Every structure is written in C-alpha cells, then in structure tokens.
Amino acid sequence: MKTVSLGRLLAGERGSAKLVAIATAIVFVLAMGYLMTACHKVEPGYVGIVVDNYGSQRGVESMPIRTGRVWINPFTQSLHTFPTFQQTVVWTRSKDEGKAKDESITFNAAGGTPINADISISYAFVAEKVPELFIEFRQDAETITDGYMRSRVRDAFNVEGGKFQPIEIMAEKKQALLDAVKKRLEDELSERGFRIDYVSFIHSPRPPDNIQAAINNVIQAQQEAAAAQAVVAKKKAEAEQAVAVAEGEAKAILTRARAQAEANNLLQKSLTELQIRYEALQKWDGHLPQIQGGNAPVPFISLGNK
C-alpha cells in the first residue's frame, strides 16, 4: 500500500480548487454574456419584433413589442426594431443634402417631358403593421425607405405628373401635383403600414434646357403684359381723376356764379332810390362838381318847390 505525503495531498487540493475557480469564472463569463445578449431595450419611439429562428413556430411573433426591456433567447431568437416617430427623407441631386450621391427623382410630365426634382417626404411606420412589413420585406427601416418607398414615390410622380404640362408644374399647379402624389401614396401605402405626412419639392423642379427657355419666355411675356396693363390702368386712372377734377371745378364755378347771380338779384330787388341816394351821400365830400355839361343834374340834390 502506497502512502501519499501530506505535501502532495495539499498540492492536489490546491490544484482542484484552482480548477474549480477557473470553471466558475468561465461559467460566470458565459452567464454574463448570455444575459447581455438576451436582454435588450426598445427605446421610446420604436417598436420591437421578436423573430423565432428555429423550431416549429419559427417566424415573426404576431404582436409588436412596445418600449422597455425585452428578453429573448439569443440562440433561437432575434430582435428587430422599427421607428414609429415621424421621419423625413430627402432624395436630392446635391451631395450636401441627404446622401453624398445623386438621389434626385426624374418623372415625366404631359407629353413625355422629363422633369428632374429634389424630393422630400415625411412619413412614419404604423406600429401595428410592423410585423407584416418585416414578414413582407425582411429588411430594416432604412432599406425599406430607400428601396421600396422611393420606388413608389417615383411611380406616383410619373402617374400624376403626366396629367400636368411642364409650365404648370413649374408655376401655379406645383402644389396640385404634390397633393395628388400624396393622395396616391396614402391610398397605396396606408394599408401596408406607412403613414404619409407630406411630400414636397426641396428646390424648383428642373425641366430640360429648351423647355426651361420656353417657360422663361412665356413668363417674361406674361410679366410684360401685366406691366403694360398696369400702365394702361394708371393712365386710365389719371384721366378719370383729371375729368373728376375738371367736373368738380366746373361745378364749383357754376355754383359760385349761381350764388352771385342770386345775390345780385336779391340785392337789386332790395335797393330803393332813397337808399341809393343815402349811400351816395354817405360817400359825398360836400363839393359840387366844377364842370357840368348839358342837362346833367346836380348829383343827389333835389330842391323841389316849397
């Protein structure tokens, strides 16, 4: 029978304790890693959907998860989040807006005239429809926006833009086109889980150069015609004002003449010979005229017979 020394026995125990400590550390690390991958947080403004990757029930769970902490099995499940707050995306030709590439949209106006435009659209994903969206597209929100939604916006502009002449799109019916595009997108996308808030042009649409030149000529002609009409209206107003002034002056003169005539008539009717003599005597200096011709009477003096 072999005997084991005390030192070897203690060394063996220490080795076993070390192995236990290592194993415990490994289990702890694995547990922490599992917890970190199993626990997720769905931020406010987002909804999360859990996808079962294995088993007989694999697929998207029917109910979207709201905000807060979410626990999943990282070995058999995955979590995908979608924003439900309002988002705005721009597709422009400029590399300083949106992405650093030409994302502008070209559509056809009436007659097949191509129009290039920078488009902005504001939208949101409907929370209750997110599982259906994910099942249909199997893509994240940004990919769906830049792919599927952009193609629907371009098609809507092509359909509705063909109802307008290029000059109308550049001028008074620009908003009518945008309203028609928004209505078409709402009819097509609302049932699929998109809420469309507005569609707009970021800058003025860009027709071909020859069309733009023709539009500029039409606009210039309209401006010149409006200016000419303004001049005619001004001249007419000035003439009408002059006539009104003349008529006013004539009426004033006639009124003054009538008033003077009436005054003279009243004065003539009110004067008597005695009153006339009295007025003359008031102004007489008391001297008789030095020269009298003919039968001219002595003014104001009647000697009469006593």
Short mmCIF file of C-alpha atoms in Angstrom, two decimals:
data_model
loop_
_atom_site.label_atom_id
_atom_site.label_comp_id
_atom_site.label_asym_id
_atom_site.label_seq_id
_atom_site.Cartn_x
_atom_site.Cartn_y
_atom_site.Cartn_z
CA MET A 1 0.00 0.00 0.00
CA LYS A 2 1.33 3.33 -1.12
CA THR A 3 1.37 6.26 1.16
CA VAL A 4 0.82 9.82 -0.05
CA SER A 5 2.76 12.53 1.53
CA LEU A 6 0.95 15.43 3.14
CA GLY A 7 2.60 17.87 0.74
CA ARG A 8 1.41 16.07 -2.34
CA LEU A 9 -2.09 15.85 -0.91
CA LEU A 10 -2.20 19.58 -0.21
CA ALA A 11 -0.82 20.34 -3.67
CA GLY A 12 -3.59 18.23 -5.22
CA GLU A 13 -6.26 20.02 -3.26
CA ARG A 14 -4.90 23.40 -4.27
CA GLY A 15 -4.93 22.29 -7.92
CA SER A 16 -8.53 21.17 -7.69
CA ALA A 17 -9.53 24.48 -6.08
CA LYS A 18 -7.84 26.35 -8.90
CA LEU A 19 -9.69 24.31 -11.50
CA VAL A 20 -12.95 24.98 -9.70
CA ALA A 21 -12.19 28.72 -9.64
CA ILE A 22 -11.37 28.73 -13.34
CA ALA A 23 -14.52 26.80 -14.16
CA THR A 24 -16.57 29.17 -12.04
CA ALA A 25 -15.08 32.18 -13.81
CA ILE A 26 -15.83 30.67 -17.19
CA VAL A 27 -19.42 29.94 -16.18
CA PHE A 28 -19.78 33.49 -14.85
CA VAL A 29 -18.43 35.00 -18.07
CA LEU A 30 -20.71 32.82 -20.17
CA ALA A 31 -23.67 33.71 -17.97
CA MET A 32 -22.92 37.41 -18.24
CA GLY A 33 -22.51 37.11 -21.98
CA TYR A 34 -25.81 35.30 -22.21
CA LEU A 35 -27.55 37.93 -20.11
CA MET A 36 -26.07 40.74 -22.21
CA THR A 37 -27.25 39.15 -25.44
CA ALA A 38 -30.60 38.10 -24.00
CA CYS A 39 -31.61 41.46 -22.56
CA HIS A 40 -32.40 44.32 -24.92
CA LYS A 41 -34.02 47.72 -24.62
CA VAL A 42 -36.56 49.08 -27.08
CA GLU A 43 -36.16 52.87 -26.94
CA PRO A 44 -39.13 55.28 -26.90
CA GLY A 45 -40.36 56.00 -30.41
CA TYR A 46 -39.58 52.45 -31.59
CA VAL A 47 -41.33 49.10 -31.62
CA GLY A 48 -39.53 45.81 -31.48
CA ILE A 49 -40.47 42.50 -33.07
CA VAL A 50 -39.11 39.12 -31.99
CA VAL A 51 -38.26 36.58 -34.67
CA ASP A 52 -38.11 32.87 -33.81
CA ASN A 53 -35.28 31.49 -35.92
CA TYR A 54 -35.73 27.79 -35.10
CA GLY A 55 -38.38 25.29 -34.19
CA SER A 56 -41.86 24.54 -35.43
CA GLN A 57 -43.05 28.08 -34.53
CA ARG A 58 -40.24 29.92 -36.27
CA GLY A 59 -41.15 33.26 -37.79
CA VAL A 60 -42.21 36.70 -36.62
CA GLU A 61 -44.21 36.86 -33.43
CA SER A 62 -47.64 38.29 -34.09
CA MET A 63 -47.63 41.14 -31.58
CA PRO A 64 -45.15 44.01 -31.79
CA ILE A 65 -43.24 44.73 -28.62
CA ARG A 66 -43.51 48.26 -27.29
CA THR A 67 -40.80 50.13 -25.44
CA GLY A 68 -38.80 48.89 -22.48
CA ARG A 69 -36.69 45.84 -21.57
CA VAL A 70 -37.05 42.78 -23.75
CA TRP A 71 -35.72 39.29 -23.02
CA ILE A 72 -35.02 36.87 -25.82
CA ASN A 73 -33.20 33.61 -26.28
CA PRO A 74 -30.10 34.70 -28.23
CA PHE A 75 -29.61 31.17 -29.58
CA THR A 76 -33.05 30.81 -31.13
CA GLN A 77 -34.48 34.35 -31.39
CA SER A 78 -33.53 37.78 -32.73
CA LEU A 79 -34.94 41.27 -32.06
CA HIS A 80 -35.54 43.92 -34.76
CA THR A 81 -36.61 47.49 -34.03
CA PHE A 82 -38.54 49.91 -36.24
CA PRO A 83 -39.03 53.66 -35.64
CA THR A 84 -42.63 54.85 -35.28
CA PHE A 85 -41.92 58.57 -34.91
CA GLN A 86 -42.13 60.94 -37.88
CA GLN A 87 -39.15 60.70 -40.19
CA THR A 88 -38.09 62.88 -43.11
CA VAL A 89 -36.04 61.60 -46.01
CA VAL A 90 -34.65 63.69 -48.87
CA TRP A 91 -33.64 62.48 -52.31
CA THR A 92 -31.61 65.23 -53.98
CA ARG A 93 -29.05 65.78 -56.71
CA SER A 94 -26.84 67.76 -54.32
CA LYS A 95 -24.19 65.84 -52.40
CA ASP A 96 -24.59 68.27 -49.50
CA GLU A 97 -28.15 67.13 -48.74
CA GLY A 98 -29.24 63.61 -47.98
CA LYS A 99 -26.58 61.12 -49.05
CA ALA A 100 -23.37 62.01 -50.85
CA LYS A 101 -24.71 60.92 -54.22
CA ASP A 102 -27.35 61.90 -56.76
CA GLU A 103 -30.66 60.58 -55.43
CA SER A 104 -32.93 63.01 -57.29
CA ILE A 105 -36.06 61.64 -58.96
CA THR A 106 -36.90 62.08 -62.65
CA PHE A 107 -40.51 61.75 -63.82
CA ASN A 108 -42.45 62.57 -66.98
CA ALA A 109 -44.84 65.49 -67.36
CA ALA A 110 -47.54 65.65 -70.04
CA GLY A 111 -46.18 64.86 -73.49
CA GLY A 112 -43.37 62.79 -72.00
CA THR A 113 -41.24 65.78 -70.97
CA PRO A 114 -38.74 64.62 -68.33
CA ILE A 115 -38.64 66.62 -65.11
CA ASN A 116 -35.85 66.17 -62.58
CA ALA A 117 -36.62 67.13 -58.99
CA ASP A 118 -35.30 67.04 -55.43
CA ILE A 119 -37.97 65.39 -53.29
CA SER A 120 -38.61 65.40 -49.55
CA ILE A 121 -41.12 63.07 -47.88
CA SER A 122 -42.19 62.88 -44.25
CA TYR A 123 -43.63 59.57 -43.07
CA ALA A 124 -43.87 57.07 -40.20
CA PHE A 125 -44.25 53.32 -39.79
CA VAL A 126 -47.54 52.26 -38.16
CA ALA A 127 -46.64 50.21 -35.09
CA GLU A 128 -49.37 47.58 -35.51
CA LYS A 129 -48.27 46.93 -39.11
CA VAL A 130 -44.55 46.46 -38.37
CA PRO A 131 -44.67 42.63 -38.15
CA GLU A 132 -46.40 42.45 -41.54
CA LEU A 133 -43.81 44.82 -43.03
CA PHE A 134 -40.97 42.71 -41.72
CA ILE A 135 -42.54 39.48 -42.98
CA GLU A 136 -43.00 41.03 -46.43
CA PHE A 137 -39.63 42.73 -46.85
CA ARG A 138 -37.26 41.08 -44.34
CA GLN A 139 -35.33 44.37 -44.28
CA ASP A 140 -34.66 47.17 -41.84
CA ALA A 141 -36.47 50.51 -41.90
CA GLU A 142 -33.79 52.41 -43.81
CA THR A 143 -33.54 49.79 -46.53
CA ILE A 144 -37.32 49.71 -46.95
CA THR A 145 -37.37 53.52 -47.20
CA ASP A 146 -34.57 53.85 -49.75
CA GLY A 147 -35.79 50.89 -51.79
CA TYR A 148 -39.49 50.16 -51.78
CA MET A 149 -40.79 53.57 -50.67
CA ARG A 150 -38.57 55.50 -53.08
CA SER A 151 -39.80 53.40 -55.99
CA ARG A 152 -43.44 54.05 -55.01
CA VAL A 153 -42.79 57.80 -54.78
CA ARG A 154 -41.16 57.82 -58.23
CA ASP A 155 -44.06 55.88 -59.74
CA ALA A 156 -46.59 58.24 -58.13
CA PHE A 157 -44.84 61.26 -59.65
CA ASN A 158 -44.82 59.58 -63.06
CA VAL A 159 -48.55 58.81 -62.93
CA GLU A 160 -49.69 62.17 -61.55
CA GLY A 161 -47.04 64.26 -63.31
CA GLY A 162 -48.31 63.07 -66.69
CA LYS A 163 -51.53 64.98 -66.02
CA PHE A 164 -49.77 68.37 -65.92
CA GLN A 165 -47.95 70.45 -68.51
CA PRO A 166 -44.31 71.31 -67.68
CA ILE A 167 -45.08 75.02 -67.28
CA GLU A 168 -47.90 74.15 -64.85
CA ILE A 169 -45.54 72.06 -62.72
CA MET A 170 -43.10 74.97 -62.68
CA ALA A 171 -45.75 77.53 -61.75
CA GLU A 172 -49.30 77.63 -60.49
CA LYS A 173 -50.08 73.89 -60.30
CA LYS A 174 -46.95 72.74 -58.48
CA GLN A 175 -48.84 72.26 -55.21
CA ALA A 176 -51.68 70.49 -57.02
CA LEU A 177 -49.19 67.90 -58.28
CA LEU A 178 -47.73 67.39 -54.79
CA ASP A 179 -51.22 66.96 -53.32
CA ALA A 180 -52.09 64.38 -55.98
CA VAL A 181 -48.88 62.44 -55.34
CA LYS A 182 -49.51 62.44 -51.57
CA LYS A 183 -53.07 61.19 -52.10
CA ARG A 184 -51.86 58.35 -54.33
CA LEU A 185 -49.20 57.32 -51.83
CA GLU A 186 -51.73 57.37 -48.98
CA ASP A 187 -54.12 55.16 -50.93
CA GLU A 188 -51.37 52.71 -51.82
CA LEU A 189 -49.25 52.57 -48.66
CA SER A 190 -51.54 53.18 -45.69
CA GLU A 191 -52.80 49.59 -45.63
CA ARG A 192 -49.24 48.30 -45.76
CA GLY A 193 -48.16 50.19 -42.64
CA PHE A 194 -46.95 53.60 -43.85
CA ARG A 195 -48.37 56.94 -42.72
CA ILE A 196 -47.59 59.71 -45.23
CA ASP A 197 -47.49 63.20 -43.69
CA TYR A 198 -46.30 65.38 -46.58
CA VAL A 199 -44.48 65.36 -49.92
CA SER A 200 -42.63 68.42 -51.19
CA PHE A 201 -40.09 69.77 -53.66
CA ILE A 202 -36.89 70.88 -51.94
CA HIS A 203 -35.92 73.12 -54.87
CA SER A 204 -37.66 74.13 -58.09
CA PRO A 205 -38.15 71.19 -60.48
CA ARG A 206 -35.67 71.05 -63.39
CA PRO A 207 -37.10 70.55 -66.92
CA PRO A 208 -34.82 70.19 -70.00
CA ASP A 209 -32.97 73.39 -71.01
CA ASN A 210 -35.12 74.02 -74.10
CA ILE A 211 -38.32 73.66 -72.08
CA GLN A 212 -36.92 75.93 -69.37
CA ALA A 213 -36.06 78.56 -72.00
CA ALA A 214 -39.59 78.38 -73.42
CA ILE A 215 -41.07 78.67 -69.95
CA ASN A 216 -38.87 81.67 -69.22
CA ASN A 217 -40.09 83.34 -72.44
CA VAL A 218 -43.71 82.73 -71.51
CA ILE A 219 -43.16 84.07 -68.02
CA GLN A 220 -41.39 87.15 -69.40
CA ALA A 221 -44.23 87.77 -71.86
CA GLN A 222 -46.77 87.45 -69.06
CA GLN A 223 -44.79 89.87 -66.92
CA GLU A 224 -44.54 92.39 -69.78
CA ALA A 225 -48.26 92.08 -70.49
CA ALA A 226 -49.00 92.62 -66.81
CA ALA A 227 -46.71 95.68 -66.79
CA ALA A 228 -48.45 97.08 -69.89
CA GLN A 229 -51.84 96.55 -68.31
CA ALA A 230 -50.61 98.32 -65.20
CA VAL A 231 -49.53 101.32 -67.33
CA VAL A 232 -52.91 101.42 -69.10
CA ALA A 233 -54.71 101.18 -65.79
CA LYS A 234 -52.56 104.01 -64.41
CA LYS A 235 -53.25 106.25 -67.42
CA LYS A 236 -56.95 105.50 -67.23
CA ALA A 237 -56.98 106.29 -63.54
CA GLU A 238 -55.12 109.55 -64.15
CA ALA A 239 -57.55 110.54 -66.95
CA GLU A 240 -60.55 109.71 -64.79
CA GLN A 241 -59.01 111.73 -61.99
CA ALA A 242 -58.44 114.73 -64.32
CA VAL A 243 -62.04 114.52 -65.53
CA ALA A 244 -63.27 114.33 -61.99
CA VAL A 245 -61.17 117.38 -61.04
CA ALA A 246 -62.43 119.35 -64.05
CA GLU A 247 -66.02 118.42 -63.35
CA GLY A 248 -65.51 119.44 -59.77
CA GLU A 249 -64.07 122.81 -60.74
CA ALA A 250 -66.84 123.41 -63.29
CA LYS A 251 -69.47 122.59 -60.72
CA ALA A 252 -67.75 124.88 -58.24
CA ILE A 253 -67.66 127.77 -60.75
CA LEU A 254 -71.30 127.21 -61.70
CA THR A 255 -72.27 127.07 -58.08
CA ARG A 256 -70.42 130.30 -57.33
CA ALA A 257 -71.96 132.00 -60.39
CA ARG A 258 -75.43 130.94 -59.42
CA ALA A 259 -74.85 132.12 -55.91
CA GLN A 260 -73.54 135.50 -57.15
CA ALA A 261 -76.45 135.92 -59.57
CA GLU A 262 -78.92 135.11 -56.87
CA ALA A 263 -77.20 137.53 -54.53
CA ASN A 264 -77.25 140.29 -57.17
CA ASN A 265 -80.89 139.65 -57.86
CA LEU A 266 -81.75 139.83 -54.22
CA LEU A 267 -79.68 142.99 -53.84
CA GLN A 268 -81.34 144.61 -56.85
CA LYS A 269 -84.77 143.84 -55.54
CA SER A 270 -83.95 145.19 -52.13
CA LEU A 271 -82.50 148.59 -53.25
CA THR A 272 -84.74 151.72 -53.47
CA GLU A 273 -83.96 155.16 -54.92
CA LEU A 274 -83.92 156.66 -51.46
CA GLN A 275 -81.46 154.04 -50.22
CA ILE A 276 -79.21 154.68 -53.24
CA ARG A 277 -79.20 158.43 -52.53
CA TYR A 278 -78.45 157.74 -48.89
CA GLU A 279 -75.48 155.57 -49.76
CA ALA A 280 -74.19 158.22 -52.19
CA LEU A 281 -74.49 160.98 -49.60
CA GLN A 282 -72.51 158.84 -47.17
CA LYS A 283 -69.61 158.92 -49.59
CA TRP A 284 -70.02 162.58 -50.81
CA ASP A 285 -67.37 165.10 -49.69
CA GLY A 286 -69.77 168.08 -49.86
CA HIS A 287 -68.37 169.73 -53.01
CA LEU A 288 -70.39 170.18 -56.15
CA PRO A 289 -68.86 169.25 -59.46
CA GLN A 290 -66.94 172.16 -61.01
CA ILE A 291 -67.93 171.28 -64.55
CA GLN A 292 -71.30 170.10 -65.64
CA GLY A 293 -72.29 169.53 -69.18
CA GLY A 294 -75.62 169.65 -70.81
CA ASN A 295 -78.54 168.91 -68.72
CA ALA A 296 -76.69 166.86 -66.17
CA PRO A 297 -78.39 167.32 -62.82
CA VAL A 298 -76.63 168.24 -59.69
CA PRO A 299 -75.98 164.89 -58.02
CA PHE A 300 -78.11 163.88 -55.11
CA ILE A 301 -79.76 167.36 -54.72
CA SER A 302 -83.41 167.93 -55.36
CA LEU A 303 -84.52 171.45 -54.32
CA GLY A 304 -88.18 170.95 -55.12
CA ASN A 305 -90.86 173.63 -54.71
CA LYS A 306 -91.80 174.77 -51.31
#
